[in-house]
Amino acid sequence: MKVVRKYWGYAVALVLLYGWFSATLGAGVLVLLSAATFFYALFQAPVWCCAETRGKNFCHNNASGILMGCHLREHRWQKFKMLARKSSWGRLFRRLCSGFHGVATSFSALGAMISAVAAVITLALGR
C-alpha cells in the first residue's frame, strides 16, 4: 500500500495517456487527470532534493516533488526561489534532470501541462 501512495501519480499519468489515445474519456476528465498528474509531479513525486549545498554540490536527500526541497529548512524553498529568478532557470533545469526520478517527474509535469492545455481547448471548442 505504501508503494501505491508513493507512486499514484504515475498510474494517473498512464490512465491519462490511455484516455488521449483511446478517446473514451471526456475532455473534462482529461483536464482533471492532467491537473492531478501535474500537481503530483510538482509537490509529491519522490525525487532527490538537488538544492545547492554550501560546497556548491547537489543535496541527495529525498524530497517530495520537483519544486520542494528536503527536510532541511534552507532547502525547502530554494527551488521556488530559483524558479522566480530568470538567471537561475538553467541551473534549476540541470538539477531537475540530475537523476532518473527527476527526469521522469519533469517529463510527467511537462506532458500533464500540455495535456491540460489541449483538454481545455477541446472542452472550450465543445468537441
Short mmCIF file of N, CA, C and O in Angstrom, two decimals:
data_model
loop_
_atom_site.label_atom_id
_atom_site.label_comp_id
_atom_site.label_asym_id
_atom_site.label_seq_id
_atom_site.Cartn_x
_atom_site.Cartn_y
_atom_site.Cartn_z
N MET A 1 0.82 -1.19 0.00
CA MET A 1 0.00 0.00 0.00
C MET A 1 0.86 1.26 0.00
O MET A 1 0.47 2.28 -0.55
N LYS A 2 2.04 1.19 0.63
CA LYS A 2 2.94 2.33 0.69
C LYS A 2 3.43 2.72 -0.71
O LYS A 2 3.56 3.90 -1.02
N VAL A 3 3.66 1.72 -1.57
CA VAL A 3 4.13 1.97 -2.93
C VAL A 3 3.04 2.69 -3.73
O VAL A 3 3.33 3.61 -4.49
N VAL A 4 1.80 2.29 -3.55
CA VAL A 4 0.69 2.92 -4.26
C VAL A 4 0.57 4.38 -3.83
O VAL A 4 0.39 5.27 -4.67
N ARG A 5 0.71 4.64 -2.53
CA ARG A 5 0.63 6.01 -2.02
C ARG A 5 1.77 6.87 -2.55
O ARG A 5 1.62 8.07 -2.76
N LYS A 6 2.92 6.26 -2.75
CA LYS A 6 4.10 6.99 -3.18
C LYS A 6 4.11 7.28 -4.69
O LYS A 6 4.56 8.34 -5.12
N TYR A 7 3.59 6.35 -5.50
CA TYR A 7 3.69 6.46 -6.95
C TYR A 7 2.34 6.57 -7.66
O TYR A 7 2.24 6.32 -8.84
N TRP A 8 1.29 6.99 -6.99
CA TRP A 8 -0.04 7.04 -7.59
C TRP A 8 -0.09 7.98 -8.79
O TRP A 8 -0.87 7.75 -9.72
N GLY A 9 0.70 9.00 -8.81
CA GLY A 9 0.67 9.96 -9.90
C GLY A 9 1.09 9.38 -11.24
O GLY A 9 0.58 9.78 -12.30
N TYR A 10 2.02 8.43 -11.21
CA TYR A 10 2.43 7.79 -12.46
C TYR A 10 1.32 6.91 -13.01
O TYR A 10 1.14 6.81 -14.22
N ALA A 11 0.55 6.28 -12.13
CA ALA A 11 -0.60 5.48 -12.58
C ALA A 11 -1.65 6.40 -13.20
O ALA A 11 -2.24 6.06 -14.24
N VAL A 12 -1.87 7.56 -12.61
CA VAL A 12 -2.82 8.53 -13.17
C VAL A 12 -2.31 9.00 -14.53
O VAL A 12 -3.11 9.18 -15.47
N ALA A 13 -1.01 9.20 -14.66
CA ALA A 13 -0.43 9.62 -15.95
C ALA A 13 -0.65 8.55 -17.02
O ALA A 13 -0.93 8.88 -18.18
N LEU A 14 -0.56 7.29 -16.65
CA LEU A 14 -0.82 6.21 -17.62
C LEU A 14 -2.29 6.19 -18.03
O LEU A 14 -2.60 5.98 -19.21
N VAL A 15 -3.19 6.40 -17.08
CA VAL A 15 -4.62 6.47 -17.41
C VAL A 15 -4.88 7.67 -18.31
O VAL A 15 -5.66 7.59 -19.26
N LEU A 16 -4.20 8.77 -18.05
CA LEU A 16 -4.32 9.96 -18.89
C LEU A 16 -3.85 9.69 -20.31
O LEU A 16 -4.53 10.05 -21.28
N LEU A 17 -2.73 9.03 -20.43
CA LEU A 17 -2.21 8.68 -21.76
C LEU A 17 -3.18 7.76 -22.49
O LEU A 17 -3.47 7.95 -23.68
N TYR A 18 -3.71 6.77 -21.78
CA TYR A 18 -4.70 5.88 -22.36
C TYR A 18 -5.94 6.67 -22.81
O TYR A 18 -6.50 6.42 -23.88
N GLY A 19 -6.37 7.62 -21.99
CA GLY A 19 -7.55 8.41 -22.31
C GLY A 19 -7.38 9.23 -23.58
O GLY A 19 -8.33 9.37 -24.36
N TRP A 20 -6.19 9.74 -23.83
CA TRP A 20 -5.96 10.52 -25.04
C TRP A 20 -5.96 9.63 -26.28
O TRP A 20 -6.49 10.01 -27.32
N PHE A 21 -5.37 8.46 -26.19
CA PHE A 21 -5.27 7.61 -27.37
C PHE A 21 -6.50 6.75 -27.63
O PHE A 21 -6.75 6.34 -28.75
N SER A 22 -7.30 6.49 -26.60
CA SER A 22 -8.49 5.68 -26.81
C SER A 22 -9.74 6.52 -27.10
O SER A 22 -10.71 6.00 -27.60
N ALA A 23 -9.70 7.78 -26.75
CA ALA A 23 -10.82 8.70 -26.95
C ALA A 23 -12.08 8.23 -26.22
O ALA A 23 -13.20 8.50 -26.64
N THR A 24 -11.91 7.52 -25.11
CA THR A 24 -13.06 7.06 -24.32
C THR A 24 -13.38 7.98 -23.16
O THR A 24 -14.48 7.94 -22.65
N LEU A 25 -12.44 8.80 -22.77
CA LEU A 25 -12.66 9.72 -21.66
C LEU A 25 -13.00 11.10 -22.22
O LEU A 25 -12.46 11.54 -23.22
N GLY A 26 -13.86 11.79 -21.54
CA GLY A 26 -14.24 13.13 -21.98
C GLY A 26 -13.15 14.15 -21.67
O GLY A 26 -12.22 13.89 -20.90
N ALA A 27 -13.30 15.33 -22.26
CA ALA A 27 -12.30 16.38 -22.07
C ALA A 27 -12.25 16.85 -20.62
O ALA A 27 -11.17 17.17 -20.11
N GLY A 28 -13.36 16.87 -19.94
CA GLY A 28 -13.37 17.27 -18.53
C GLY A 28 -12.57 16.31 -17.65
O GLY A 28 -11.83 16.74 -16.76
N VAL A 29 -12.71 15.02 -17.91
CA VAL A 29 -11.95 14.02 -17.16
C VAL A 29 -10.46 14.16 -17.48
O VAL A 29 -9.61 14.04 -16.58
N LEU A 30 -10.13 14.44 -18.73
CA LEU A 30 -8.73 14.61 -19.11
C LEU A 30 -8.11 15.84 -18.43
O LEU A 30 -6.95 15.80 -18.03
N VAL A 31 -8.90 16.89 -18.26
CA VAL A 31 -8.41 18.07 -17.54
C VAL A 31 -8.11 17.72 -16.09
O VAL A 31 -7.07 18.08 -15.54
N LEU A 32 -9.03 16.99 -15.45
CA LEU A 32 -8.82 16.59 -14.05
C LEU A 32 -7.62 15.67 -13.89
O LEU A 32 -6.82 15.83 -12.96
N LEU A 33 -7.48 14.69 -14.78
CA LEU A 33 -6.33 13.78 -14.72
C LEU A 33 -5.02 14.53 -14.98
O LEU A 33 -4.00 14.26 -14.32
N SER A 34 -5.05 15.47 -15.89
CA SER A 34 -3.86 16.27 -16.18
C SER A 34 -3.46 17.11 -14.98
O SER A 34 -2.28 17.19 -14.63
N ALA A 35 -4.43 17.73 -14.35
CA ALA A 35 -4.15 18.55 -13.17
C ALA A 35 -3.60 17.71 -12.02
O ALA A 35 -2.65 18.11 -11.34
N ALA A 36 -4.19 16.53 -11.82
CA ALA A 36 -3.71 15.65 -10.75
C ALA A 36 -2.28 15.21 -11.01
O ALA A 36 -1.44 15.22 -10.10
N THR A 37 -1.97 14.85 -12.24
CA THR A 37 -0.60 14.44 -12.59
C THR A 37 0.37 15.60 -12.43
O THR A 37 1.48 15.44 -11.92
N PHE A 38 -0.03 16.79 -12.87
CA PHE A 38 0.84 17.96 -12.79
C PHE A 38 1.17 18.31 -11.34
O PHE A 38 2.33 18.50 -10.98
N PHE A 39 0.16 18.35 -10.48
CA PHE A 39 0.40 18.70 -9.08
C PHE A 39 1.14 17.58 -8.34
O PHE A 39 1.93 17.86 -7.43
N TYR A 40 0.93 16.34 -8.72
CA TYR A 40 1.70 15.24 -8.15
C TYR A 40 3.18 15.43 -8.47
O TYR A 40 4.04 15.30 -7.60
N ALA A 41 3.49 15.75 -9.74
CA ALA A 41 4.89 15.93 -10.14
C ALA A 41 5.52 17.11 -9.43
O ALA A 41 6.70 17.04 -9.03
N LEU A 42 4.79 18.18 -9.24
CA LEU A 42 5.36 19.36 -8.61
C LEU A 42 5.56 19.22 -7.11
O LEU A 42 6.54 19.71 -6.57
N PHE A 43 4.63 18.53 -6.43
CA PHE A 43 4.65 18.57 -4.97
C PHE A 43 4.71 17.24 -4.24
O PHE A 43 4.84 17.25 -3.02
N GLN A 44 4.60 16.11 -4.92
CA GLN A 44 4.55 14.85 -4.18
C GLN A 44 5.44 13.75 -4.72
O GLN A 44 5.76 12.81 -4.00
N ALA A 45 5.86 13.79 -5.94
CA ALA A 45 6.65 12.71 -6.55
C ALA A 45 7.99 12.56 -5.81
O ALA A 45 8.62 13.55 -5.44
N PRO A 46 8.43 11.33 -5.57
CA PRO A 46 9.70 11.13 -4.87
C PRO A 46 10.89 11.41 -5.78
O PRO A 46 11.07 10.77 -6.81
N VAL A 47 11.67 12.42 -5.42
CA VAL A 47 12.87 12.81 -6.17
C VAL A 47 13.97 13.19 -5.19
O VAL A 47 13.74 13.30 -4.00
N TRP A 48 15.16 13.42 -5.71
CA TRP A 48 16.23 13.97 -4.89
C TRP A 48 15.96 15.44 -4.66
O TRP A 48 15.38 16.13 -5.50
N CYS A 49 16.47 15.96 -3.59
CA CYS A 49 16.30 17.37 -3.26
C CYS A 49 17.00 18.26 -4.29
O CYS A 49 16.39 19.18 -4.83
N CYS A 50 18.25 18.01 -4.58
CA CYS A 50 19.05 18.74 -5.57
C CYS A 50 19.21 20.21 -5.26
O CYS A 50 19.52 21.00 -6.15
N ALA A 51 18.99 20.62 -4.02
CA ALA A 51 19.28 22.00 -3.65
C ALA A 51 20.79 22.17 -3.58
O ALA A 51 21.54 21.21 -3.43
N GLU A 52 21.23 23.41 -3.70
CA GLU A 52 22.66 23.68 -3.69
C GLU A 52 23.16 23.69 -2.25
O GLU A 52 22.63 24.39 -1.40
N THR A 53 24.19 22.89 -1.99
CA THR A 53 24.78 22.84 -0.66
C THR A 53 25.85 23.92 -0.54
O THR A 53 26.17 24.60 -1.51
N ARG A 54 26.45 24.04 0.63
CA ARG A 54 27.48 25.06 0.83
C ARG A 54 28.71 24.79 -0.02
O ARG A 54 29.42 25.70 -0.39
N GLY A 55 28.95 23.53 -0.36
CA GLY A 55 30.09 23.16 -1.20
C GLY A 55 29.78 23.23 -2.68
O GLY A 55 30.51 22.68 -3.50
N LYS A 56 28.65 23.87 -3.05
CA LYS A 56 28.20 24.01 -4.45
C LYS A 56 27.90 22.66 -5.10
O LYS A 56 28.01 22.49 -6.30
N ASN A 57 27.53 21.66 -4.30
CA ASN A 57 27.12 20.34 -4.80
C ASN A 57 25.60 20.22 -4.69
O ASN A 57 24.94 21.08 -4.14
N PHE A 58 25.06 19.12 -5.21
CA PHE A 58 23.64 18.85 -5.11
C PHE A 58 23.36 18.08 -3.83
O PHE A 58 24.08 17.15 -3.48
N CYS A 59 22.26 18.41 -3.16
CA CYS A 59 21.81 17.67 -2.00
C CYS A 59 21.16 16.37 -2.50
O CYS A 59 20.32 16.41 -3.40
N HIS A 60 21.52 15.25 -1.92
CA HIS A 60 20.97 13.97 -2.35
C HIS A 60 19.96 13.39 -1.37
O HIS A 60 19.68 12.20 -1.38
N ASN A 61 19.39 14.25 -0.53
CA ASN A 61 18.33 13.80 0.37
C ASN A 61 17.04 13.61 -0.44
O ASN A 61 16.87 14.19 -1.51
N ASN A 62 16.14 12.82 0.09
CA ASN A 62 14.85 12.60 -0.57
C ASN A 62 13.96 13.83 -0.38
O ASN A 62 13.97 14.46 0.66
N ALA A 63 13.21 14.14 -1.43
CA ALA A 63 12.29 15.27 -1.39
C ALA A 63 10.95 14.84 -1.98
O ALA A 63 10.84 13.78 -2.59
N SER A 64 9.96 15.69 -1.83
CA SER A 64 8.64 15.43 -2.40
C SER A 64 8.35 16.45 -3.48
O SER A 64 8.15 17.62 -3.19
N GLY A 65 8.35 16.00 -4.73
CA GLY A 65 8.05 16.88 -5.84
C GLY A 65 9.27 17.62 -6.36
O GLY A 65 10.24 17.81 -5.64
N ILE A 66 9.20 18.03 -7.62
CA ILE A 66 10.36 18.66 -8.23
C ILE A 66 10.56 20.09 -7.76
O ILE A 66 11.65 20.64 -7.93
N LEU A 67 9.57 20.70 -7.13
CA LEU A 67 9.75 22.07 -6.65
C LEU A 67 10.00 22.17 -5.15
O LEU A 67 10.31 23.24 -4.66
N MET A 68 9.88 21.08 -4.44
CA MET A 68 10.07 21.13 -2.99
C MET A 68 11.43 20.54 -2.62
O MET A 68 11.95 19.69 -3.31
N GLY A 69 11.97 21.00 -1.54
CA GLY A 69 13.26 20.52 -1.06
C GLY A 69 13.08 19.42 -0.03
O GLY A 69 12.00 18.90 0.20
N CYS A 70 14.18 19.09 0.61
CA CYS A 70 14.18 18.00 1.60
C CYS A 70 13.78 18.53 2.98
O CYS A 70 13.21 19.60 3.11
N HIS A 71 14.15 17.80 4.01
CA HIS A 71 13.78 18.15 5.38
C HIS A 71 14.57 19.34 5.93
O HIS A 71 14.18 19.91 6.94
N LEU A 72 15.64 19.73 5.28
CA LEU A 72 16.44 20.86 5.75
C LEU A 72 15.72 22.18 5.44
O LEU A 72 15.26 22.40 4.33
N ARG A 73 15.64 23.03 6.43
CA ARG A 73 14.89 24.28 6.31
C ARG A 73 15.38 25.15 5.15
O ARG A 73 14.58 25.72 4.42
N GLU A 74 16.68 25.22 4.96
CA GLU A 74 17.24 26.06 3.91
C GLU A 74 16.92 25.54 2.51
O GLU A 74 16.91 26.29 1.54
N HIS A 75 16.67 24.24 2.39
CA HIS A 75 16.45 23.63 1.08
C HIS A 75 14.98 23.65 0.67
O HIS A 75 14.67 23.47 -0.51
N ARG A 76 14.08 23.85 1.61
CA ARG A 76 12.65 23.69 1.33
C ARG A 76 12.14 24.59 0.22
O ARG A 76 11.36 24.17 -0.61
N TRP A 77 12.58 25.82 0.20
CA TRP A 77 12.04 26.77 -0.77
C TRP A 77 13.08 27.22 -1.79
O TRP A 77 12.82 28.12 -2.58
N GLN A 78 14.24 26.60 -1.80
CA GLN A 78 15.30 27.03 -2.69
C GLN A 78 14.94 26.89 -4.17
O GLN A 78 15.24 27.76 -4.98
N LYS A 79 14.25 25.81 -4.54
CA LYS A 79 13.88 25.63 -5.95
C LYS A 79 12.81 26.64 -6.37
O LYS A 79 12.82 27.11 -7.51
N PHE A 80 11.90 26.99 -5.47
CA PHE A 80 10.92 28.03 -5.78
C PHE A 80 11.62 29.36 -6.04
O PHE A 80 11.27 30.09 -6.95
N LYS A 81 12.61 29.68 -5.23
CA LYS A 81 13.35 30.92 -5.42
C LYS A 81 14.09 30.90 -6.75
O LYS A 81 14.16 31.92 -7.44
N MET A 82 14.63 29.74 -7.12
CA MET A 82 15.33 29.64 -8.40
C MET A 82 14.36 29.80 -9.56
O MET A 82 14.70 30.36 -10.60
N LEU A 83 13.15 29.33 -9.42
CA LEU A 83 12.13 29.46 -10.46
C LEU A 83 11.74 30.92 -10.66
O LEU A 83 11.46 31.34 -11.78
N ALA A 84 11.77 31.71 -9.59
CA ALA A 84 11.39 33.11 -9.68
C ALA A 84 12.45 33.97 -10.37
O ALA A 84 12.13 35.00 -10.94
N ARG A 85 13.71 33.53 -10.32
CA ARG A 85 14.78 34.30 -10.96
C ARG A 85 15.12 33.71 -12.31
O ARG A 85 15.51 32.54 -12.41
N LYS A 86 14.99 34.49 -13.35
CA LYS A 86 15.23 34.01 -14.71
C LYS A 86 16.68 33.57 -14.91
O LYS A 86 16.95 32.64 -15.66
N SER A 87 17.61 34.17 -14.22
CA SER A 87 19.02 33.82 -14.37
C SER A 87 19.35 32.44 -13.80
O SER A 87 20.38 31.86 -14.11
N SER A 88 18.46 31.87 -13.00
CA SER A 88 18.70 30.57 -12.36
C SER A 88 18.00 29.41 -13.07
O SER A 88 18.11 28.27 -12.63
N TRP A 89 17.26 29.67 -14.14
CA TRP A 89 16.48 28.61 -14.79
C TRP A 89 17.36 27.49 -15.33
O TRP A 89 16.98 26.33 -15.27
N GLY A 90 18.51 27.79 -15.88
CA GLY A 90 19.41 26.77 -16.41
C GLY A 90 19.89 25.82 -15.33
O GLY A 90 19.89 24.60 -15.50
N ARG A 91 20.30 26.40 -14.20
CA ARG A 91 20.75 25.55 -13.08
C ARG A 91 19.60 24.72 -12.54
O ARG A 91 19.79 23.55 -12.20
N LEU A 92 18.42 25.29 -12.46
CA LEU A 92 17.26 24.54 -11.98
C LEU A 92 16.94 23.37 -12.90
O LEU A 92 16.70 22.26 -12.44
N PHE A 93 16.97 23.60 -14.21
CA PHE A 93 16.69 22.53 -15.16
C PHE A 93 17.73 21.41 -15.04
O PHE A 93 17.38 20.23 -15.08
N ARG A 94 19.00 21.76 -14.90
CA ARG A 94 20.04 20.73 -14.73
C ARG A 94 19.81 19.93 -13.47
O ARG A 94 20.02 18.72 -13.45
N ARG A 95 19.38 20.58 -12.42
CA ARG A 95 19.13 19.87 -11.16
C ARG A 95 17.91 18.95 -11.28
O ARG A 95 17.91 17.85 -10.76
N LEU A 96 16.88 19.43 -11.95
CA LEU A 96 15.67 18.62 -12.10
C LEU A 96 15.95 17.37 -12.92
O LEU A 96 15.33 16.33 -12.71
N CYS A 97 16.88 17.45 -13.84
CA CYS A 97 17.19 16.31 -14.71
C CYS A 97 18.46 15.59 -14.28
O CYS A 97 19.15 14.99 -15.09
N SER A 98 18.77 15.63 -12.98
CA SER A 98 20.00 15.03 -12.50
C SER A 98 19.91 13.53 -12.24
O SER A 98 20.92 12.87 -12.09
N GLY A 99 18.72 12.98 -12.17
CA GLY A 99 18.56 11.55 -11.92
C GLY A 99 17.32 11.03 -12.63
O GLY A 99 16.53 11.79 -13.18
N PHE A 100 17.14 9.72 -12.62
CA PHE A 100 16.01 9.11 -13.32
C PHE A 100 14.68 9.63 -12.81
O PHE A 100 13.80 9.97 -13.61
N HIS A 101 14.52 9.69 -11.50
CA HIS A 101 13.24 10.15 -10.95
C HIS A 101 12.98 11.61 -11.31
O HIS A 101 11.85 11.98 -11.59
N GLY A 102 14.02 12.41 -11.32
CA GLY A 102 13.85 13.81 -11.70
C GLY A 102 13.44 13.97 -13.15
O GLY A 102 12.58 14.78 -13.48
N VAL A 103 14.06 13.18 -14.03
CA VAL A 103 13.71 13.23 -15.46
C VAL A 103 12.28 12.74 -15.66
O VAL A 103 11.50 13.38 -16.37
N ALA A 104 11.94 11.61 -15.06
CA ALA A 104 10.59 11.07 -15.20
C ALA A 104 9.54 12.04 -14.67
O ALA A 104 8.50 12.26 -15.31
N THR A 105 9.81 12.64 -13.55
CA THR A 105 8.86 13.57 -12.96
C THR A 105 8.76 14.85 -13.77
O THR A 105 7.67 15.40 -13.97
N SER A 106 9.89 15.33 -14.28
CA SER A 106 9.87 16.55 -15.11
C SER A 106 9.09 16.33 -16.40
O SER A 106 8.29 17.18 -16.80
N PHE A 107 9.31 15.19 -17.05
CA PHE A 107 8.56 14.91 -18.26
C PHE A 107 7.08 14.67 -17.96
O PHE A 107 6.22 15.03 -18.77
N SER A 108 6.77 14.08 -16.82
CA SER A 108 5.37 13.91 -16.42
C SER A 108 4.70 15.27 -16.23
O SER A 108 3.56 15.47 -16.67
N ALA A 109 5.39 16.19 -15.58
CA ALA A 109 4.83 17.52 -15.37
C ALA A 109 4.65 18.25 -16.69
O ALA A 109 3.60 18.88 -16.92
N LEU A 110 5.62 18.18 -17.57
CA LEU A 110 5.52 18.84 -18.87
C LEU A 110 4.40 18.24 -19.71
O LEU A 110 3.59 18.96 -20.29
N GLY A 111 4.33 16.92 -19.75
CA GLY A 111 3.27 16.25 -20.50
C GLY A 111 1.89 16.55 -19.94
O GLY A 111 0.93 16.76 -20.69
N ALA A 112 1.78 16.59 -18.62
CA ALA A 112 0.50 16.89 -17.99
C ALA A 112 0.08 18.32 -18.27
O ALA A 112 -1.11 18.60 -18.49
N MET A 113 1.04 19.24 -18.30
CA MET A 113 0.72 20.63 -18.59
C MET A 113 0.22 20.78 -20.04
O MET A 113 -0.79 21.45 -20.29
N ILE A 114 0.90 20.14 -20.97
CA ILE A 114 0.48 20.17 -22.37
C ILE A 114 -0.89 19.51 -22.53
O ILE A 114 -1.76 20.00 -23.25
N SER A 115 -1.08 18.39 -21.84
CA SER A 115 -2.35 17.68 -21.89
C SER A 115 -3.48 18.54 -21.34
O SER A 115 -4.59 18.56 -21.91
N ALA A 116 -3.24 19.24 -20.25
CA ALA A 116 -4.27 20.09 -19.67
C ALA A 116 -4.66 21.22 -20.62
O ALA A 116 -5.86 21.51 -20.80
N VAL A 117 -3.67 21.83 -21.26
CA VAL A 117 -3.97 22.90 -22.22
C VAL A 117 -4.79 22.36 -23.39
O VAL A 117 -5.79 22.96 -23.80
N ALA A 118 -4.38 21.20 -23.92
CA ALA A 118 -5.10 20.61 -25.05
C ALA A 118 -6.52 20.21 -24.64
O ALA A 118 -7.48 20.41 -25.41
N ALA A 119 -6.69 19.68 -23.44
CA ALA A 119 -8.02 19.28 -22.98
C ALA A 119 -8.92 20.49 -22.75
O ALA A 119 -10.11 20.45 -23.06
N VAL A 120 -8.35 21.56 -22.23
CA VAL A 120 -9.15 22.79 -22.02
C VAL A 120 -9.57 23.36 -23.36
O VAL A 120 -10.72 23.81 -23.53
N ILE A 121 -8.68 23.36 -24.35
CA ILE A 121 -9.05 23.85 -25.68
C ILE A 121 -10.13 22.97 -26.28
O ILE A 121 -11.10 23.47 -26.86
N THR A 122 -9.99 21.65 -26.14
CA THR A 122 -11.02 20.73 -26.65
C THR A 122 -12.35 20.96 -25.95
O THR A 122 -13.41 20.97 -26.58
N LEU A 123 -12.29 21.20 -24.66
CA LEU A 123 -13.50 21.46 -23.88
C LEU A 123 -14.14 22.78 -24.30
O LEU A 123 -15.37 22.88 -24.43
N ALA A 124 -13.31 23.78 -24.57
CA ALA A 124 -13.82 25.10 -24.97
C ALA A 124 -14.46 25.05 -26.36
O ALA A 124 -15.43 25.76 -26.62
N LEU A 125 -13.90 24.23 -27.23
CA LEU A 125 -14.44 24.12 -28.58
C LEU A 125 -15.67 23.22 -28.64
O LEU A 125 -16.35 23.15 -29.66
N GLY A 126 -15.90 22.48 -27.56
CA GLY A 126 -17.09 21.64 -27.49
C GLY A 126 -17.02 20.35 -28.27
O GLY A 126 -18.02 19.85 -28.75
N ARG A 127 -15.85 19.81 -28.45
CA ARG A 127 -15.71 18.58 -29.22
C ARG A 127 -15.65 17.39 -28.35
O ARG A 127 -15.27 17.20 -27.36
#
